[in-house]
């Protein structure tokens, strides 16, 4: 990040991207949310659904706030 800060004048657009994406912390939260949703579905006896349908429902549930 120090290099991007020093050379921000040379590469302003790339510098913005670097500061945005290098600031993302490594985390397992998204995968834990998906597994939590799957657990809720299984506990509600929806596990009898076709695996492709379960995948679709999980995708929609986990991405409902994405814009």
mmCIF file of C-alpha atoms in Angstrom:
data_model
loop_
_atom_site.group_PDB
_atom_site.id
_atom_site.type_symbol
_atom_site.label_atom_id
_atom_site.label_comp_id
_atom_site.label_asym_id
_atom_site.label_seq_id
_atom_site.Cartn_x
_atom_site.Cartn_y
_atom_site.Cartn_z
ATOM 1 C CA UNK A 1 0.000 0.000 0.000
ATOM 2 C CA UNK A 2 2.898 2.334 0.626
ATOM 3 C CA UNK A 3 4.055 2.000 -2.995
ATOM 4 C CA UNK A 4 0.543 2.759 -4.282
ATOM 5 C CA UNK A 5 0.412 5.850 -2.060
ATOM 6 C CA UNK A 6 3.750 7.120 -3.301
ATOM 7 C CA UNK A 7 2.992 6.508 -6.989
ATOM 8 C CA UNK A 8 -0.640 7.551 -6.870
ATOM 9 C CA UNK A 9 0.071 10.473 -9.225
ATOM 10 C CA UNK A 10 1.475 8.149 -11.909
ATOM 11 C CA UNK A 11 -1.351 5.597 -11.703
ATOM 12 C CA UNK A 12 -4.433 7.279 -10.180
ATOM 13 C CA UNK A 13 -7.051 4.774 -11.378
ATOM 14 C CA UNK A 14 -5.043 1.686 -10.523
ATOM 15 C CA UNK A 15 -4.135 3.223 -7.174
ATOM 16 C CA UNK A 16 -7.832 3.636 -6.334
ATOM 17 C CA UNK A 17 -8.516 0.023 -7.249
ATOM 18 C CA UNK A 18 -5.556 -1.196 -5.208
ATOM 19 C CA UNK A 19 -6.618 0.708 -2.116
ATOM 20 C CA UNK A 20 -10.168 -0.593 -2.496
ATOM 21 C CA UNK A 21 -9.321 -4.268 -2.996
ATOM 22 C CA UNK A 22 -6.229 -4.566 -0.835
ATOM 23 C CA UNK A 23 -8.258 -3.240 2.089
ATOM 24 C CA UNK A 24 -10.588 -6.252 2.048
ATOM 25 C CA UNK A 25 -9.791 -8.433 5.074
ATOM 26 C CA UNK A 26 -9.410 -12.157 4.572
ATOM 27 C CA UNK A 27 -12.363 -13.850 6.193
ATOM 28 C CA UNK A 28 -14.441 -16.983 6.058
ATOM 29 C CA UNK A 29 -17.709 -15.184 6.862
ATOM 30 C CA UNK A 30 -19.323 -15.643 3.422
ATOM 31 C CA UNK A 31 -18.803 -19.406 3.423
ATOM 32 C CA UNK A 32 -20.022 -19.643 7.019
ATOM 33 C CA UNK A 33 -23.212 -17.787 6.038
ATOM 34 C CA UNK A 34 -23.859 -20.225 3.198
ATOM 35 C CA UNK A 35 -23.371 -23.216 5.479
ATOM 36 C CA UNK A 36 -25.657 -21.634 8.068
ATOM 37 C CA UNK A 37 -28.377 -21.185 5.438
ATOM 38 C CA UNK A 38 -27.946 -24.795 4.329
ATOM 39 C CA UNK A 39 -28.258 -25.964 7.928
ATOM 40 C CA UNK A 40 -31.523 -24.033 8.310
ATOM 41 C CA UNK A 41 -32.895 -25.635 5.153
ATOM 42 C CA UNK A 42 -31.955 -29.140 6.308
ATOM 43 C CA UNK A 43 -33.449 -28.571 9.748
ATOM 44 C CA UNK A 44 -36.733 -27.519 8.146
ATOM 45 C CA UNK A 45 -36.927 -30.820 6.243
ATOM 46 C CA UNK A 46 -36.336 -29.142 2.884
ATOM 47 C CA UNK A 47 -33.398 -31.431 2.242
ATOM 48 C CA UNK A 48 -35.576 -33.657 0.072
ATOM 49 C CA UNK A 49 -35.272 -31.147 -2.747
ATOM 50 C CA UNK A 50 -33.198 -31.831 -5.802
ATOM 51 C CA UNK A 51 -29.548 -30.787 -5.189
ATOM 52 C CA UNK A 52 -29.674 -28.320 -8.095
ATOM 53 C CA UNK A 53 -32.736 -26.676 -6.570
ATOM 54 C CA UNK A 54 -31.070 -26.486 -3.141
ATOM 55 C CA UNK A 55 -28.090 -24.798 -4.784
ATOM 56 C CA UNK A 56 -30.374 -22.290 -6.524
ATOM 57 C CA UNK A 57 -32.277 -21.496 -3.323
ATOM 58 C CA UNK A 58 -29.021 -21.040 -1.402
ATOM 59 C CA UNK A 59 -27.679 -18.757 -4.122
ATOM 60 C CA UNK A 60 -30.796 -16.590 -4.027
ATOM 61 C CA UNK A 61 -30.867 -16.434 -0.222
ATOM 62 C CA UNK A 62 -27.215 -15.533 0.098
ATOM 63 C CA UNK A 63 -27.300 -12.910 -2.669
ATOM 64 C CA UNK A 64 -30.649 -11.262 -1.986
ATOM 65 C CA UNK A 65 -29.005 -8.019 -0.855
ATOM 66 C CA UNK A 66 -26.544 -7.848 -3.758
ATOM 67 C CA UNK A 67 -27.050 -4.886 -6.067
#
